[in-house]
Structures are given as structure tokens and as C-alpha cells.
CSV table of C-alpha atoms in Angstrom, one decimal:
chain,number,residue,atom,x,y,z
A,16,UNK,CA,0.0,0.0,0.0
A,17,UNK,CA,1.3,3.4,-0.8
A,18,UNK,CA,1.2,6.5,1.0
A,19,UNK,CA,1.2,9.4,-1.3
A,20,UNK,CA,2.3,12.9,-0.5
A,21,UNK,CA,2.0,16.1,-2.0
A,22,UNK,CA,3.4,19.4,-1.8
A,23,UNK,CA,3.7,22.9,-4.0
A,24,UNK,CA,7.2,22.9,-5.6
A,25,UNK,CA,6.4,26.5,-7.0
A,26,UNK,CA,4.5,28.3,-9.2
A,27,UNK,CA,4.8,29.2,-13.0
A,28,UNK,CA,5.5,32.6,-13.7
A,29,UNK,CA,3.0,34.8,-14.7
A,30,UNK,CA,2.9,35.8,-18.3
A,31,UNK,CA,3.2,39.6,-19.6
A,32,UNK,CA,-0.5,40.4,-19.9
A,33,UNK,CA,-1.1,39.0,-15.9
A,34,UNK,CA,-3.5,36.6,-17.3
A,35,UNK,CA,-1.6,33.3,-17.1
A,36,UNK,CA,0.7,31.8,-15.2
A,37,UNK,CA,0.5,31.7,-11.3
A,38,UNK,CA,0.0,27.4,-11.8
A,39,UNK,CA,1.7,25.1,-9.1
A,40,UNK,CA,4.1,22.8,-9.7
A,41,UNK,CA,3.3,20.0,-7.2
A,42,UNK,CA,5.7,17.5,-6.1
A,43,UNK,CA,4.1,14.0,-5.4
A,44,UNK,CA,6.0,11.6,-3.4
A,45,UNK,CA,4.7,7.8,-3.6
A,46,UNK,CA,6.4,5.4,-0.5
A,47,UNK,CA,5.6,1.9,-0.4
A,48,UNK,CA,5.8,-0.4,2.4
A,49,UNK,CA,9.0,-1.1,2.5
A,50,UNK,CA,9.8,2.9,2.4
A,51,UNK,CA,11.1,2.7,-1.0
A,52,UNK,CA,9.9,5.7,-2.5
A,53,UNK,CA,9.3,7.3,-6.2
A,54,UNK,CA,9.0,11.1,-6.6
A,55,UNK,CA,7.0,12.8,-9.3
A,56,UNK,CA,6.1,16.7,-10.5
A,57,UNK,CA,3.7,17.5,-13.0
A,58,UNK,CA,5.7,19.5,-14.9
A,59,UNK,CA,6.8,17.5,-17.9
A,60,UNK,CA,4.9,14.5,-15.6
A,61,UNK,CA,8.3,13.7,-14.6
A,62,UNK,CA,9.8,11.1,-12.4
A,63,UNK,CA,12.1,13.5,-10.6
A,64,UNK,CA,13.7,10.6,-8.5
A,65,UNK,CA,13.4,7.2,-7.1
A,66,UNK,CA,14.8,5.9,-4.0
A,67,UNK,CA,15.7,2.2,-3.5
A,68,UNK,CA,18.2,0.2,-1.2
A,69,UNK,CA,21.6,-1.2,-2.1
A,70,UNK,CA,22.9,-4.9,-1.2
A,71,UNK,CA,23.4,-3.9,1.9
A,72,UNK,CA,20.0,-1.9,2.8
A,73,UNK,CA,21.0,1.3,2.3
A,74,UNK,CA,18.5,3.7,0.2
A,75,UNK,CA,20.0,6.0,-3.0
A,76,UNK,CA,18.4,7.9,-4.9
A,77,UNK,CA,19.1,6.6,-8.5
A,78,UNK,CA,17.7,8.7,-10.9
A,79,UNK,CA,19.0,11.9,-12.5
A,80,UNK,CA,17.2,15.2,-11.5
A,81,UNK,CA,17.6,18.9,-10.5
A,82,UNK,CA,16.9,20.2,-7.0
A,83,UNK,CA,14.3,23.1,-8.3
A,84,UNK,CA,11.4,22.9,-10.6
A,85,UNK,CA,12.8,25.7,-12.7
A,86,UNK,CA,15.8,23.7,-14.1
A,87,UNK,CA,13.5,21.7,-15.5
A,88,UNK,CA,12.0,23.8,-17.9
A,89,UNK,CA,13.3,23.5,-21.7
A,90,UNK,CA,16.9,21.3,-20.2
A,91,UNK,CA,18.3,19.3,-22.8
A,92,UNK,CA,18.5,16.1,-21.1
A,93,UNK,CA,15.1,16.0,-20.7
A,94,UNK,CA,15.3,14.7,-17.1
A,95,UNK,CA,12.9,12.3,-16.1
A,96,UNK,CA,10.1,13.6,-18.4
A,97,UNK,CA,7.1,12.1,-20.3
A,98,UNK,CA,8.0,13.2,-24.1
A,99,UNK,CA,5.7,13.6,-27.0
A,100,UNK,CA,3.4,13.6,-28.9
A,101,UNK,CA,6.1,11.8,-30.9
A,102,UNK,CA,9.2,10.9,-28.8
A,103,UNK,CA,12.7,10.3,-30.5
A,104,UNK,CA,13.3,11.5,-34.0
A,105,UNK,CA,11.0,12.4,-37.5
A,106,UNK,CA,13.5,13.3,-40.1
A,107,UNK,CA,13.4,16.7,-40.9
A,108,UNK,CA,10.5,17.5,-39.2
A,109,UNK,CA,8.3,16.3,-42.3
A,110,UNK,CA,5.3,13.7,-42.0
A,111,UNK,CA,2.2,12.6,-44.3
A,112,UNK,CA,-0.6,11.5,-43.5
A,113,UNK,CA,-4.3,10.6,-44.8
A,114,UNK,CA,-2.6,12.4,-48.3
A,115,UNK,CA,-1.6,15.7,-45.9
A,116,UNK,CA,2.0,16.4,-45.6
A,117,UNK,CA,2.5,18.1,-41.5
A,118,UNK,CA,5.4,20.5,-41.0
A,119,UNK,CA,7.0,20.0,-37.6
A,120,UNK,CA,9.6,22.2,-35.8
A,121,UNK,CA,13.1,20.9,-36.5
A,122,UNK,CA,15.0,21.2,-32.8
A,123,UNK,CA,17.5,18.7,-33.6
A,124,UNK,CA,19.9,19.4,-36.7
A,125,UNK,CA,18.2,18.9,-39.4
A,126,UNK,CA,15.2,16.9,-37.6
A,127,UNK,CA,12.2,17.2,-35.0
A,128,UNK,CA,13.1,15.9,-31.9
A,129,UNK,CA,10.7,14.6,-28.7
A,130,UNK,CA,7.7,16.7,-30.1
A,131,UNK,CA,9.2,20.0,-30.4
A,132,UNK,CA,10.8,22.8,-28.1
A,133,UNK,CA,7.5,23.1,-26.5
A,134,UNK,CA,6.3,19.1,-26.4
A,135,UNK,CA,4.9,17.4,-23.8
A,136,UNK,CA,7.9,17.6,-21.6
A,137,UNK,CA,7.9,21.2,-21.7
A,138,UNK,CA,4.4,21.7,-20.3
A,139,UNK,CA,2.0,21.6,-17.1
A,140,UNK,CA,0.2,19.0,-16.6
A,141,UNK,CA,-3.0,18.3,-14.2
A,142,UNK,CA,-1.8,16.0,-11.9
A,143,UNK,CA,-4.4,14.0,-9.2
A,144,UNK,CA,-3.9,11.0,-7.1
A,145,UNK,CA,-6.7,8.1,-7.8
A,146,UNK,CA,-6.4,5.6,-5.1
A,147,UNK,CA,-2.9,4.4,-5.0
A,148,UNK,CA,-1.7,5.7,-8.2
A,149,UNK,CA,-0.7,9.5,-9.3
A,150,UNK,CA,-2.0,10.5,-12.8
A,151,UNK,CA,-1.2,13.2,-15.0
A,152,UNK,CA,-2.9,14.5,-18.0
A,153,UNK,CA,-2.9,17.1,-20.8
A,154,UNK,CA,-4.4,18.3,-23.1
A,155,UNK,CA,-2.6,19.0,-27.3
A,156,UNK,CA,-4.7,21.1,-29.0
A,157,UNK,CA,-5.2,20.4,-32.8
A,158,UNK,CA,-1.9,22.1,-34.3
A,159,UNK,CA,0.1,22.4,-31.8
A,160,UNK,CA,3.9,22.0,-32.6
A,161,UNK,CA,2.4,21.5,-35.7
A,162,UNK,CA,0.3,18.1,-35.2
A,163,UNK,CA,-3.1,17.1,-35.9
A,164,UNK,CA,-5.7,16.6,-34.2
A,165,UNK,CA,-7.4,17.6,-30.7
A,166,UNK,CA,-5.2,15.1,-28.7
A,167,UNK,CA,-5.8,14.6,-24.8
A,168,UNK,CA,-2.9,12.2,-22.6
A,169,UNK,CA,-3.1,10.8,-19.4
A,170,UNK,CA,0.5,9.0,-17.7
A,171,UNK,CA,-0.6,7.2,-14.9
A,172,UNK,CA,2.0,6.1,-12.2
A,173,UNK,CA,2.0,3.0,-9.7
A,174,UNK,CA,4.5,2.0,-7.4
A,175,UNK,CA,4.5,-1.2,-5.5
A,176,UNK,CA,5.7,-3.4,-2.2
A,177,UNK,CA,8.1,-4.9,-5.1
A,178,UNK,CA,10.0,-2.0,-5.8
A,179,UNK,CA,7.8,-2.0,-8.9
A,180,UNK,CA,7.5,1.1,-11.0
A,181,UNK,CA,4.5,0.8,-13.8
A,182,UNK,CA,3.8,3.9,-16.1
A,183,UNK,CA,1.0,3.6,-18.4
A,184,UNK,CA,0.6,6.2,-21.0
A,185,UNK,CA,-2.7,6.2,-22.4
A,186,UNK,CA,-4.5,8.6,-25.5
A,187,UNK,CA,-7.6,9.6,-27.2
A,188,UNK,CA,-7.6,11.7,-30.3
A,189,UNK,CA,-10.8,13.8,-31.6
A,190,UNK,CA,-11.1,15.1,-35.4
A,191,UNK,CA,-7.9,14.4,-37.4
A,192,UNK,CA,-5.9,11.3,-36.8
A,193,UNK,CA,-2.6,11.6,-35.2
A,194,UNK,CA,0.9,9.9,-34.8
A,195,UNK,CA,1.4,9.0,-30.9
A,196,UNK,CA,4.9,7.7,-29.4
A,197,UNK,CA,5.3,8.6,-25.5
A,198,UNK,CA,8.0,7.5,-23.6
A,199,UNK,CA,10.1,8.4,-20.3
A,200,UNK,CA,13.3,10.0,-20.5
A,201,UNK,CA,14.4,9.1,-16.9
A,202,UNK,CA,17.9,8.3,-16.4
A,203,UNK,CA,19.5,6.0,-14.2
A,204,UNK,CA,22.8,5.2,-11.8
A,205,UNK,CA,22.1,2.5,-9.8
A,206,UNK,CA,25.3,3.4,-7.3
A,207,UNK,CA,23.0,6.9,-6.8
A,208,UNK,CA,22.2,9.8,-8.7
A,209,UNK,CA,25.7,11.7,-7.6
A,210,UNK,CA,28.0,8.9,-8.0
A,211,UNK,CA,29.8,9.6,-11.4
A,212,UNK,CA,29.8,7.3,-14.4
A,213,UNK,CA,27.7,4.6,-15.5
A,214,UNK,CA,30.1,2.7,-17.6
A,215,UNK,CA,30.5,0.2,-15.1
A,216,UNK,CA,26.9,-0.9,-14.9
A,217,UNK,CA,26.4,-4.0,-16.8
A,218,UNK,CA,23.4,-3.8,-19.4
A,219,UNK,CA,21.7,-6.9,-20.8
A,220,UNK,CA,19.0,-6.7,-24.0
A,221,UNK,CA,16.6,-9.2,-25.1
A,222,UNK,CA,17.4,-7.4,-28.8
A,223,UNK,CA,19.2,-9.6,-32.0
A,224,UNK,CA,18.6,-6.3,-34.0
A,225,UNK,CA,18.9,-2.6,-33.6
A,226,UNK,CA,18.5,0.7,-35.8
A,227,UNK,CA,21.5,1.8,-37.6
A,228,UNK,CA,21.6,5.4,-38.2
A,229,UNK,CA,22.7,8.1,-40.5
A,230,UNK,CA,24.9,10.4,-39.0
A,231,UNK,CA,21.8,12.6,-37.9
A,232,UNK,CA,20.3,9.6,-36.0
A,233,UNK,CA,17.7,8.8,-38.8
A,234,UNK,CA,17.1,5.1,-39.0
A,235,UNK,CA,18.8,4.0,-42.3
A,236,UNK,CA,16.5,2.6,-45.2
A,237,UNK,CA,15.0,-0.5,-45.6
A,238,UNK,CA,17.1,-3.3,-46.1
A,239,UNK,CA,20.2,-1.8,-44.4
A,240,UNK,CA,18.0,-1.3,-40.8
A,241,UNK,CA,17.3,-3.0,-38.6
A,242,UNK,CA,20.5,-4.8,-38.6
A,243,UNK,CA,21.6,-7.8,-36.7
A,244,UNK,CA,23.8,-7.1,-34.0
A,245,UNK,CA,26.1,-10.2,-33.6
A,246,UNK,CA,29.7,-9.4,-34.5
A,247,UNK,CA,29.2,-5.8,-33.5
A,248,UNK,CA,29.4,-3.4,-30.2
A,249,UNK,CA,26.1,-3.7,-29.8
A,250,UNK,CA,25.4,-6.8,-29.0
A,251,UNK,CA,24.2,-6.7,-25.2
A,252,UNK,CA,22.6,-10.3,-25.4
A,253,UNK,CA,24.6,-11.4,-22.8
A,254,UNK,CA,25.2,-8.8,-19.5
A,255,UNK,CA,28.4,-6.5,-20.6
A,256,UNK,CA,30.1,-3.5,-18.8
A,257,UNK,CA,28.8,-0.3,-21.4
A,258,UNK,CA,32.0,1.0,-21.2
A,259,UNK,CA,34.0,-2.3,-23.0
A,260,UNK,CA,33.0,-1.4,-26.3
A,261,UNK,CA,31.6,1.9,-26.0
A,262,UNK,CA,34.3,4.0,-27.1
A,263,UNK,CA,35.4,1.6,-30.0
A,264,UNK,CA,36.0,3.1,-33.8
A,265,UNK,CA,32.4,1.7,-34.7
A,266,UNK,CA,31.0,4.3,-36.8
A,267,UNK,CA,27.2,4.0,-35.2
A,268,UNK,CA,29.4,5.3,-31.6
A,269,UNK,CA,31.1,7.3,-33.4
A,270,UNK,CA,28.5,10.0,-34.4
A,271,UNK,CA,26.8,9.4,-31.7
A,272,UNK,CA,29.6,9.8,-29.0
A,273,UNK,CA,28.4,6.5,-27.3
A,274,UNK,CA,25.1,4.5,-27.4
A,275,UNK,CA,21.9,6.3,-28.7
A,276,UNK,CA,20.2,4.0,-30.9
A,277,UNK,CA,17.0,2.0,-30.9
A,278,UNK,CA,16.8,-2.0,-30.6
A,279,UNK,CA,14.4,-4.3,-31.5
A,280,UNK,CA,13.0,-6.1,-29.0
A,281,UNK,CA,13.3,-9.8,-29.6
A,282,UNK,CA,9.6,-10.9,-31.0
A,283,UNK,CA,7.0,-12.1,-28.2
A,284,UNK,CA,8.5,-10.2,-25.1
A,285,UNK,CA,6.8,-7.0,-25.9
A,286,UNK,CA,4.0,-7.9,-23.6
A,287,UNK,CA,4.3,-5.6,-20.8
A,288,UNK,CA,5.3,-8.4,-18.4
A,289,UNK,CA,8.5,-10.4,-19.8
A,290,UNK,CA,11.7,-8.5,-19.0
A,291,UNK,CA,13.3,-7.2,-22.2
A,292,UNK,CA,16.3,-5.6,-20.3
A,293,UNK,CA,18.1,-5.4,-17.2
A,294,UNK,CA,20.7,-2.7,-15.8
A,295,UNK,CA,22.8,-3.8,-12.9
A,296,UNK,CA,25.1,-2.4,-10.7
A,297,UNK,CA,28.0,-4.9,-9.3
A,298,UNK,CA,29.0,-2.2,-7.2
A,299,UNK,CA,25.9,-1.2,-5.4
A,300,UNK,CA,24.2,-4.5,-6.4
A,301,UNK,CA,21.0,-2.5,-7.3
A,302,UNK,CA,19.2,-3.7,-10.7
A,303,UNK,CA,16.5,-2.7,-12.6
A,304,UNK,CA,14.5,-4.5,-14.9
A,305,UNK,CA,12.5,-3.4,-18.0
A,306,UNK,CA,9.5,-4.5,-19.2
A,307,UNK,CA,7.3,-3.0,-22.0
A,308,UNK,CA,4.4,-3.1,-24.9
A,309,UNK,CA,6.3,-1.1,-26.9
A,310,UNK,CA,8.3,-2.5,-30.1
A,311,UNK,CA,11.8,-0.4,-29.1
A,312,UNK,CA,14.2,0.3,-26.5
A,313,UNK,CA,16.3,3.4,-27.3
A,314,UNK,CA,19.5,3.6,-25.0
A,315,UNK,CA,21.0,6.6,-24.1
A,316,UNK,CA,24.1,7.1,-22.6
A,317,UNK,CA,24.0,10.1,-21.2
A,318,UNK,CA,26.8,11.4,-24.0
A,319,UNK,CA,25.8,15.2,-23.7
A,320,UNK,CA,24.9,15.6,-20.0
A,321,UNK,CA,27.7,18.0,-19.4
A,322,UNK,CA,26.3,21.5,-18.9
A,323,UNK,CA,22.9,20.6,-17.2
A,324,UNK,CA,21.5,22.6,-14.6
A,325,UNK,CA,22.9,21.7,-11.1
A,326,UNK,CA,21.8,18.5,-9.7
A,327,UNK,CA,19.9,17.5,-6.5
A,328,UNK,CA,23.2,17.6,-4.8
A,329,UNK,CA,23.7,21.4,-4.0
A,330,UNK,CA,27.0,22.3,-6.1
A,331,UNK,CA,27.3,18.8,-8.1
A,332,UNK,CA,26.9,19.0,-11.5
A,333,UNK,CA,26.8,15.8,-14.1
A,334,UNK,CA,29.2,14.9,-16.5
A,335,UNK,CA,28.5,13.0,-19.8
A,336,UNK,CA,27.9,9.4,-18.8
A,337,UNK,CA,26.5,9.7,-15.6
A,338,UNK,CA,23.7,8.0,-16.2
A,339,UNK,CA,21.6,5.9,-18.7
A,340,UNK,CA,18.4,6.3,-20.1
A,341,UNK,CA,16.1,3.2,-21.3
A,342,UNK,CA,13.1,4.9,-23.1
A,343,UNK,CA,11.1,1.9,-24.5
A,344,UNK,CA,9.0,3.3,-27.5
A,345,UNK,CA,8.1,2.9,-31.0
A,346,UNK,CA,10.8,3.7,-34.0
A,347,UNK,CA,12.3,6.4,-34.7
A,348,UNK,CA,11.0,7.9,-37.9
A,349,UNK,CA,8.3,5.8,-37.7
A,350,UNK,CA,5.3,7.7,-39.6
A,351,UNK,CA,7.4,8.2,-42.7
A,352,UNK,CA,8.6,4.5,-42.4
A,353,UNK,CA,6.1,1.7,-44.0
A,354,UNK,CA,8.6,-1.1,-42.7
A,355,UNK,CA,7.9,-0.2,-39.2
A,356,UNK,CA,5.1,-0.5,-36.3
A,357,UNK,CA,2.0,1.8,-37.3
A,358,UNK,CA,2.3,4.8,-34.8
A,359,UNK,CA,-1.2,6.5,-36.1
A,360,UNK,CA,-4.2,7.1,-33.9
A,361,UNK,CA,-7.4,7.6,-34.9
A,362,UNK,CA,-10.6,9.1,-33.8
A,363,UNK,CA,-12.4,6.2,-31.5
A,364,UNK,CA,-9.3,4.7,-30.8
A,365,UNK,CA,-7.4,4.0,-28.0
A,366,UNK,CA,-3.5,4.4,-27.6
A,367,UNK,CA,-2.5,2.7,-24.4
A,368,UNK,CA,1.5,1.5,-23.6
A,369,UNK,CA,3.3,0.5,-20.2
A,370,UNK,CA,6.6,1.0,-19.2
A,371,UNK,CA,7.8,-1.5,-16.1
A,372,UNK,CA,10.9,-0.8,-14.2
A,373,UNK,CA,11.1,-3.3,-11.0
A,374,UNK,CA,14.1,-2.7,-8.8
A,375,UNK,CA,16.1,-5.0,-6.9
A,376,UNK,CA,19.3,-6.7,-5.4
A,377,UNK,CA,22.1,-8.9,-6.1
């Protein structure tokens, strides 16, 4: 059983003509029973930390995060927030659909990027607690950042006596169909948010394939993605240190400056309940695993965290590599891709996806 608390983190600022603005950003902590706790803002409906016991018992907070609400608005890393309407990457901001070709900001060299400067992660959410879970919802109008269609979100939160984190994005679209692809951009160190580099932590994929790239981080073309990964740096099959290949002349690292691509997960484990990845710690002996609906597991690296805004540590800043994202979701470039998962919604459909990460011990 969870206790939830809540408190106001601060308020938005008011805007020039005094009629907006003044909103609070609340800060919702979930504990469970075994006082493992997960904490949440609806700002960006963001995980802003999660705190979970070593080997030994003793609780870390493992998750990448700033100490004010503020830092949080427009960062690069994205910390811990829900992105959309179309998380990842649409190459060069350009999409048809139903015969009507959608202009999109392009906020990533030459591409769109996590719904735009002002996506989902960029935004106020309402946030409520139903029962034992925290949701969050918002509402896109039609054309906003350029979309279609009158779109209205909901990420729902549960935390359990197992350490278990569930996130369930859900999403109704009225009028025009849309393209939907939410993930979480929370990053992890399982020795604690503050503890330096990740490249220690061993990660394990159920993925044979992944997404090459071009060197802007477009899936390449048919035929050439995805590609197998045996025989290559990123294979992850089999638990393996990131840092022993991550810094070898593979072209893919290369251009990305470490790992920032998009596997396939292995066919049938999509389900939502079959883990399709596991980060572990052998030095705190914290793990985490994943489990998902969605087709894709994008890992990050953390190659560009270097010059966020301080961390919840007063005076500690993160370096590049301090911690690692797992953002399960759909393809990148998926709605001008006819090889991959369908990502359009339609009006009187449902879009629902779960995220799973279950912490423990080893």
C-alpha cells in the first residue's frame, strides 16, 4: 500500500498580460511499504527521483534530477520527463498523413526531436492522485507543434511493495488522426544519482537487432535497418560492462559519442510483463529491470549531459555518462517509415503503452 504525499514545488510565472501563469508545480512523493519511495512533478509528468536500497539496505536515490522545478523547464537532457506527442526522431520535421504532408519544428539538426521545443515535456500537466496511483494528464490542441488533431494524454504512475514502477501512458484523439509515441526519458545510476559514471553498470538486451543510423540519428532505409547485431558493439545479449565497447571506432558510436540507438526487441516479449532488459550495478548491487508493450528500447548514454543545470546535490553537476536512459517506445521515424510499427491514432481509438521498471538486489 502506498502512501502518497504532496506538496507545491512553486509556481509558473505569470505571463506579460497578468492573465496566465501563477499554476503550481506540485511534487508527489509515492512510498511503499518497504519505504522505497518514487517522486513525481507535474511539470513534464516527470519522475524527478526514485529511491531504492543497495545490497546492503542502504536507500540511494538513483535517478538523474535537478533540486528546483525551474531547471527543469526547456533542459536538454530531458530529465525524467514524459515526451511527446512523438518521442525520438522524424526526419526533418516532415510527415504525411491521410494524403496531408505536417510540417514540424526541427529542434535537432536537421530533424524534430521529442515533439518539439515546446512538447509534452515542456508543459503543465494536471496531476491527481486516484487511489494508490498519481495520474497526469494534458491536453494537445489540434496544431500544436504543428500536429493534428485535438489530442488529450493521461501517464498514470504505480509504485509497489516490489520495488515496482509501472507507467502507463494512455490517448484519445478527436477530429484528425494523429501519430502517438510517448515515452520516459528518466535516467539511471544505480550506485545513486551523484555517483559519477555509469560505464561500469552491466546492461543486458533481449534485442538480436537494432537501428542503424545516418549520422543525424535517422534510421537508415530499408534493407540496411534493422541490422543484426552479432559481431558488433552492440550486442548486449549477454550482460556486458557499457564502457568495454563503447568507445570503439564503430562508426554507429562514433556520431553518436556512445550508445543512442533504438533496438528491436526480440519478437513475443513486448508484452508488458517479460523482462526485455536489465541494468545492474556490481558495485551497489542495485538492478533494474525493464519491461514494456512497446516495439523499441532506445539507449542513451548520457553522452551530452555535461552542462545541465545543477543536480539535486547542492554544487554537483553531471558529467557525460553519468547515467543511462532506457526509453522503451516505438521507432524512430516511424510515420514516414512503412517497414515499421503503425504509430497513427485515430478518432475512437485508443492508444495505451506501459513502461515496467522493477528494482532490486544482487
Amino acid at each position: 500500500m502506498n502512501e502518497i504525499t504532496q506538496q507545491v514545488w512553486g509556481f509558473t510565472p505569470a505571463s506579460a498580460d497578468g492573465e496566465g501563469g501563477g499554476e503550481p508545480v506540485v511534487l508527489y512523493t509515492m512510498t511503499n511499504g518497504n519505504g522505497a519511495s518514487v517522486q513525481l512533478t507535474n511539470y513534464g509528468a516527470a519522475i524527478v527521483g526514485i529511491t531504492v536500497p543497495d545490497r546492503e539496505g542502504q536507500m540511494a536515490d538513483v535517478t538523474l534530477g535537478y533540486d528546483k522545478w525551474q531547471s527543469y523547464v526547456a533542459d536538454g537532457p530531458a530529465m525524467g520527463k514524459s515526451v511527446g506527442r512523438y518521442a525520438n526522431r522524424i526526419a526533418k520535421g516532415t510527415f504525411t498523413l491521410e494524403d496531408k504532408t505536417y510540417k514540424l519544428a526541427v529542434n535537432n539538426g536537421p530533424n524534430h526531436l521529442h515533439g518539439g521545443p515546446t512538447g509534452f515535456a515542456n508543459r503543465l500537466w494536471e496531476g491527481r492522485v486516484e487511489g494508490n496511483r498519481v495520474v497526469f494528464g494534458y491536453h494537445s490542441a489540434d496544431g500544436e507543434e504543428g500536429y493534428p488533431g485535438d489530442l488529450y494524454v493521461e501517464a498514470c504512475y504505480d509504485w509497489d511493495d516490489d520495488n515496482r514502477l509501472e507507467i502507463t501512458y494512455y490517448a484519445k484523439v478527436e477530429g484528425k488522426a494523429t501519430i502517438v509515441n510517448l515515452t520516459n526519458h528518466v535516467y539511471f545510476n544505480l550506485n545513486g544519482h551523484d555517483k559519477g559514471s555509469i560505464v561500469n553498470h552491466e546492461l543486458m538486451l533481449h534485442a538480436s537487432r537494432y537501428l542503424p543510423t545516418d549520422d543525424t540519428a535517422i534510421p537508415l532505409p530499408a534493407g540496411q535497418a534493422p541490422a543484426q547485431v552479432e559481431g558488433t558493439p552492440m550486442d548486449f545479449r549477454t550482460p556486458h560492462a557499457i564502457g568495454e565497447r563503447i568507445d570503439e571506432p564503430f562508426q554507429q558510436l562514433i556520431w553518436g559519442k556512445g550508445y543512442d540507438h533504438c533496438w528491436v526487441i526480440d519478437p513475443g516479449l513486448a508484452d508488458g510483463k517479460k523482462t526485455v532488459a536489465e541494468l545492474y550495478s556490481p558495485d551497489s548491487g542495485r538492478f533494474v529491470e525493464v519491461a514494456t508493450t512497446q516495439p523499441g528500447i532506445q539507449i542513451y548514454t548520457g553522452n551530452w549531459l555535461a552542462g545541465s543545470p545543477e543536480s539535486k546535490t547542492t554544487g554537483h553537476f553531471y558529467a557525460d555518462r553519468d547515467g543511462v536512459a532506457m526509453e522503451c517506445q516505438a521507432f524512430p521515424d516511424s510515420p514516414n517509415r512503412e517497414d515499421f510499427p503503425s504509430v497513427v491514432l485515430k478518432s475512437g481509438e485508443t492508444y495505451e503503452q506501459h513502461i515496467v521498471y522493477r528494482f532490486g538486489t544482487k
